[in-house]
Short mmCIF file of C-alpha atoms in Angstrom, two decimals:
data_model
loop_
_atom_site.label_atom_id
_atom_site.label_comp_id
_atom_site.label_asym_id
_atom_site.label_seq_id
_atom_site.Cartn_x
_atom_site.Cartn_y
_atom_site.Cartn_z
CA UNK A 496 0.00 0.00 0.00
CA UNK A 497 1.22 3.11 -1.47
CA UNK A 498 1.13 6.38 1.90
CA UNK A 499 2.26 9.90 1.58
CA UNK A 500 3.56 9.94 4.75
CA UNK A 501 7.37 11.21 3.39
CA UNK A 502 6.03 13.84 1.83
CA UNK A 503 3.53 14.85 5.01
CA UNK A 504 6.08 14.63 7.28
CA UNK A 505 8.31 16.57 5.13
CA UNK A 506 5.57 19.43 5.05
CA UNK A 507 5.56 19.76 8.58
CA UNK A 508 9.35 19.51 8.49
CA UNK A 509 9.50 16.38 10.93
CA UNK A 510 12.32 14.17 11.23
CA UNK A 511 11.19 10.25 11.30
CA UNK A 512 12.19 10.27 14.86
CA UNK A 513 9.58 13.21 15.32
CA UNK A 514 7.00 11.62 14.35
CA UNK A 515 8.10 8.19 15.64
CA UNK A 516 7.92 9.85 19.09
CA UNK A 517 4.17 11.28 17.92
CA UNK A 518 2.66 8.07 17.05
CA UNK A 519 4.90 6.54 20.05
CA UNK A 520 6.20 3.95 17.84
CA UNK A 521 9.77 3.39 16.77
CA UNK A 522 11.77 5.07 13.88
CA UNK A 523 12.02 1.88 12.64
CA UNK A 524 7.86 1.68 12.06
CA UNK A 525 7.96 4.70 10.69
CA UNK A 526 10.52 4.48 7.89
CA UNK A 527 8.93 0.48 7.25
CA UNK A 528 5.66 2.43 7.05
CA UNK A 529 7.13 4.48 4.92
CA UNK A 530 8.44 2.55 2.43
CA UNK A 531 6.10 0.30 1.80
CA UNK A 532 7.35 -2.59 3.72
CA UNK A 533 5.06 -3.00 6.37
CA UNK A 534 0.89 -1.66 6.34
CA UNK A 535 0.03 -0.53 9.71
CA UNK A 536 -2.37 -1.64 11.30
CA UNK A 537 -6.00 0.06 11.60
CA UNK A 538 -5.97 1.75 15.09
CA UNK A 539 -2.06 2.94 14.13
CA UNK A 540 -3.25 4.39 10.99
CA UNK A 541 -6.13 6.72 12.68
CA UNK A 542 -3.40 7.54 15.12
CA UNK A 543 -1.24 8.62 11.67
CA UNK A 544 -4.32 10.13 10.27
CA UNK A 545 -5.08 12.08 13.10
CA UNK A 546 -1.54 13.38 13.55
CA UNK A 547 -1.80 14.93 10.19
CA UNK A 548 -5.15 15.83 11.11
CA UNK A 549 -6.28 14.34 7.73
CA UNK A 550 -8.43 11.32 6.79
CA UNK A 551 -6.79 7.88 6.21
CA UNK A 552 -7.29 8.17 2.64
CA UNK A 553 -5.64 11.03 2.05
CA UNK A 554 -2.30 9.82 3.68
CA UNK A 555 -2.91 5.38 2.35
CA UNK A 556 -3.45 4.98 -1.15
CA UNK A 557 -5.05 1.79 -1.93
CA UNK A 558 -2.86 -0.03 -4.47
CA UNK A 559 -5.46 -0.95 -7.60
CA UNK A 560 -4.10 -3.55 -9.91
CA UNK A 561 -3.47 -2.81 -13.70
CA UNK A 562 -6.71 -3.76 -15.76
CA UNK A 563 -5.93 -7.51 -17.46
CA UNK A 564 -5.99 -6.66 -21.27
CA UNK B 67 22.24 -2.88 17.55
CA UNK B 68 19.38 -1.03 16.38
CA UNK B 69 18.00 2.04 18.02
CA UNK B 70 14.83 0.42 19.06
CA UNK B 71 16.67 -1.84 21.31
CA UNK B 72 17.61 1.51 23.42
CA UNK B 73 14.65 3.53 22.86
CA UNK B 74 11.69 0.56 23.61
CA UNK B 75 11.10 -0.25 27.60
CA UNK B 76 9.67 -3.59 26.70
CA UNK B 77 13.55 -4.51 25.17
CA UNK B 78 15.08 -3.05 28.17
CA UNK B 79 12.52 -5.17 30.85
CA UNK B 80 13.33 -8.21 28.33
CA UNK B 81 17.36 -7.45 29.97
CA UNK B 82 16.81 -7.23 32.99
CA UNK B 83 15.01 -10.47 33.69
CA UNK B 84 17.34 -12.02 30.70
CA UNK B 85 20.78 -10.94 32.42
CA UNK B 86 20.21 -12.99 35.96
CA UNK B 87 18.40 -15.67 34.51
CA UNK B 88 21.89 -16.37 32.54
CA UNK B 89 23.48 -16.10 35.61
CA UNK B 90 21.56 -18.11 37.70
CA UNK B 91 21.70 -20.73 34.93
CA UNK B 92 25.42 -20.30 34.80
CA UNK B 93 25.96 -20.69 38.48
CA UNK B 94 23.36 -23.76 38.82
CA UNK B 95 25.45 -25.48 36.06
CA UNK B 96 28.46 -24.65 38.02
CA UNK B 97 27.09 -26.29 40.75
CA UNK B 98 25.38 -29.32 39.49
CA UNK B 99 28.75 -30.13 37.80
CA UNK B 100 30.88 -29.82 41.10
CA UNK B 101 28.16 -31.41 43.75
CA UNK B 102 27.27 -34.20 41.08
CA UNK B 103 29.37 -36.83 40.62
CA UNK B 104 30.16 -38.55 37.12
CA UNK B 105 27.68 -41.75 37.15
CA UNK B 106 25.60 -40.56 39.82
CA UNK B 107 22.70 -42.80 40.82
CA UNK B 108 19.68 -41.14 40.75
CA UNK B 109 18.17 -39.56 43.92
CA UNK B 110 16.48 -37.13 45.05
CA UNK B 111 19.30 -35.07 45.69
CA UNK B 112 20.93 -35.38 42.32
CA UNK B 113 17.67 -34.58 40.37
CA UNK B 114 16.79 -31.69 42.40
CA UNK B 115 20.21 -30.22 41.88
CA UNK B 116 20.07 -31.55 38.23
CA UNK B 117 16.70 -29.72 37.85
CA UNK B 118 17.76 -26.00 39.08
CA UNK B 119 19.68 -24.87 35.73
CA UNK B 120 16.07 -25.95 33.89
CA UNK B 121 14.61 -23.52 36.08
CA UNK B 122 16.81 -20.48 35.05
CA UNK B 123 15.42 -22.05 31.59
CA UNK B 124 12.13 -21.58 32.33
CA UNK B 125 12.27 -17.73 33.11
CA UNK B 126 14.55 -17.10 29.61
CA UNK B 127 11.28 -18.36 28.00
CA UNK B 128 9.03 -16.68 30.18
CA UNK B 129 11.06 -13.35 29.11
CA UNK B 130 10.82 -14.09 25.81
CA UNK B 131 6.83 -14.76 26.01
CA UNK B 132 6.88 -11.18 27.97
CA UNK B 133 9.01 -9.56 25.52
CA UNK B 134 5.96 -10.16 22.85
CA UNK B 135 3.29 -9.18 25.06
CA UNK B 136 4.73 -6.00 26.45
CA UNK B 137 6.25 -4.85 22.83
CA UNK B 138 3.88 -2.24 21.75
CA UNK B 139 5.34 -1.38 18.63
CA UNK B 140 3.59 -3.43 16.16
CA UNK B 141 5.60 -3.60 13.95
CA UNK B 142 9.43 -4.18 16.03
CA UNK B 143 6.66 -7.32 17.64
CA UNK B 144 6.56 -8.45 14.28
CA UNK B 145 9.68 -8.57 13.39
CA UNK B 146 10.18 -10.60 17.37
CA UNK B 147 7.37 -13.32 15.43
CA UNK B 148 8.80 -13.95 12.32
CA UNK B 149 12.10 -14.67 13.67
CA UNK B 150 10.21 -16.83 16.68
CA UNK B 151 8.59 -18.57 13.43
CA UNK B 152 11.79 -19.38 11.90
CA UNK B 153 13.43 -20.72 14.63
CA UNK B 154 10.22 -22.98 15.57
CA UNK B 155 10.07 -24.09 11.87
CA UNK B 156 13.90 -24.91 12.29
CA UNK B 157 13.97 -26.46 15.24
CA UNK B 158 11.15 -28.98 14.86
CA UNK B 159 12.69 -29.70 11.24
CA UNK B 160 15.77 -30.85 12.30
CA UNK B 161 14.53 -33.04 15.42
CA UNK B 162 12.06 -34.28 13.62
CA UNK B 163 14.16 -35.31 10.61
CA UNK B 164 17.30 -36.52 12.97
CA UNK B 165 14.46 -38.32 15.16
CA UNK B 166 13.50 -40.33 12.52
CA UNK B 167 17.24 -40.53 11.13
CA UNK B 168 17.91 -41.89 14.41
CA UNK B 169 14.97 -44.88 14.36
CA UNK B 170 16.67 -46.59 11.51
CA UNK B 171 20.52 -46.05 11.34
CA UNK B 172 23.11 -45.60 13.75
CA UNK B 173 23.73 -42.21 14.00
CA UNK B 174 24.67 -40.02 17.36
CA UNK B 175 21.07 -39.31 19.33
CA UNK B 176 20.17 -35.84 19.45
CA UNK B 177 20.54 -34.77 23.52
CA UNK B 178 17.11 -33.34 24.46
CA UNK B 179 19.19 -30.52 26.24
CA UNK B 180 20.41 -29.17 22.90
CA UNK B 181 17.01 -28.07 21.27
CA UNK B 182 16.51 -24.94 23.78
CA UNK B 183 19.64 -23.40 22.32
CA UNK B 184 19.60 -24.95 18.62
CA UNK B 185 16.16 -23.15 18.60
CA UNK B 186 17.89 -19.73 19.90
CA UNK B 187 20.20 -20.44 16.99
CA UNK B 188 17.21 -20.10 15.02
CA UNK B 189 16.57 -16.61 16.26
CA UNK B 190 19.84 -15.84 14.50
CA UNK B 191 18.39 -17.36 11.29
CA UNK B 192 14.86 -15.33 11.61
CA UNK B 193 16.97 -12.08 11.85
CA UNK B 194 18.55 -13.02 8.64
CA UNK B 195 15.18 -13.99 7.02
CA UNK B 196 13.90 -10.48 8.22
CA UNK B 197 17.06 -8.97 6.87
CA UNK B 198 16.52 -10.45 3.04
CA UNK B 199 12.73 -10.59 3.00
CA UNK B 200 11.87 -7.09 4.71
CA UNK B 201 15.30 -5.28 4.89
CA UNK B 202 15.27 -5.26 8.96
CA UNK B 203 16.81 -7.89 10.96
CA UNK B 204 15.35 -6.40 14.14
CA UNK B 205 16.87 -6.08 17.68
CA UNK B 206 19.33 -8.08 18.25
CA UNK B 207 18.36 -8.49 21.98
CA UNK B 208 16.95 -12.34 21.54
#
């Protein structure tokens, strides 16, 4: 699942640490978040969404499979 | 050793029960092998000396049960299961496969004592399986 949570976090000018500390998670969650290697899970992603003080959808971008031709 | 190791408290409780549960297990070891005599008969003296180092085993696993209930980080916790899968998966391979190696030739038996820490061994392996499959081997504290 595709997030915009780099780009977010850059807005605000947080460090992963930063937010790490504001979801109360590691820095290693974060940047796994980040990159795609791990999903969180639902009650971690309303904390994420309300950090940003945006809706879930606007930060987690469903991944939709190319159309079989 | 990865940052999470310093920053969670879970890690850090996981230590301090880890630390004198090694050396309680060292020192029962210690003294089952000076108070116990080479061919010993059994007795109830020589089992219940024989049985205190299994205790100190009992609390490392008790630590590591903790360890996944107290790790609130979802996501460091699993990391902890995949690597506790991997050295499961290991472990029961390769006494299952020796066991039955063992029923029909002559090979050395596998002592019972050695699956505790061939399955920490496996822990080693799971960090490695983390490392290629998810680019993070995790703490290195188990």
């Amino acid at each position: 699942m595709t997030n915009r949570l780099k780009v977010l976090r850059a807005m605000r000018g947080w460090s992963q640490q930063d937010l790490a500390d504001r979801l109360k998670v590691s820095r290693q969650s974060v940047n796994a978040i980040e990159t795609g290697k791990y999903d969180p899970s639902l009650p971690l992603a309303f904390r994420i969404a309300e950090t940003f003080g945006m809706a879930i959808e606007a930060i987690f971008l469903q991944d939709v499979d190319a159309p079989q031709s | 050793m990865s940052s999470a190791w310093k920053a969670n408290p879970a890690y850090r409780r996981y230590m301090r029960r880890f630390v004198p549960a090694t050396a309680i297990y060292l020192l029962f070891i210690a003294l089952a092998t000076w108070l116990i005599p080479d061919n010993a008969a059994i007795s109830i003296v020589s089992v219940g000396i024989s049985l205190l180092p299994g205790l100190a085993i009992l609390v490392w696993i008790w630590a590591m049960a903790r360890l996944l209930i107290e790790l609130d980080d979802e996501y460091l916790r699993m990391l902890e299961i995949r690597k506790f899968l991997v050295a499961t998966g290991l472990t029961l391979s390769i006494c299952s496969v020796w066991g039955v190696l063992e029923l029909f030739v002559p090979v050395p038996a596998l002592p019972a004592f050695m699956v505790f820490p061939m399955w920490c061994v496996g822990l080693a392996a799971g960090s490695l399986y983390n490392r290629l499959t998810v680019g993070d081997a995790g703490s290195c504290a188990l």
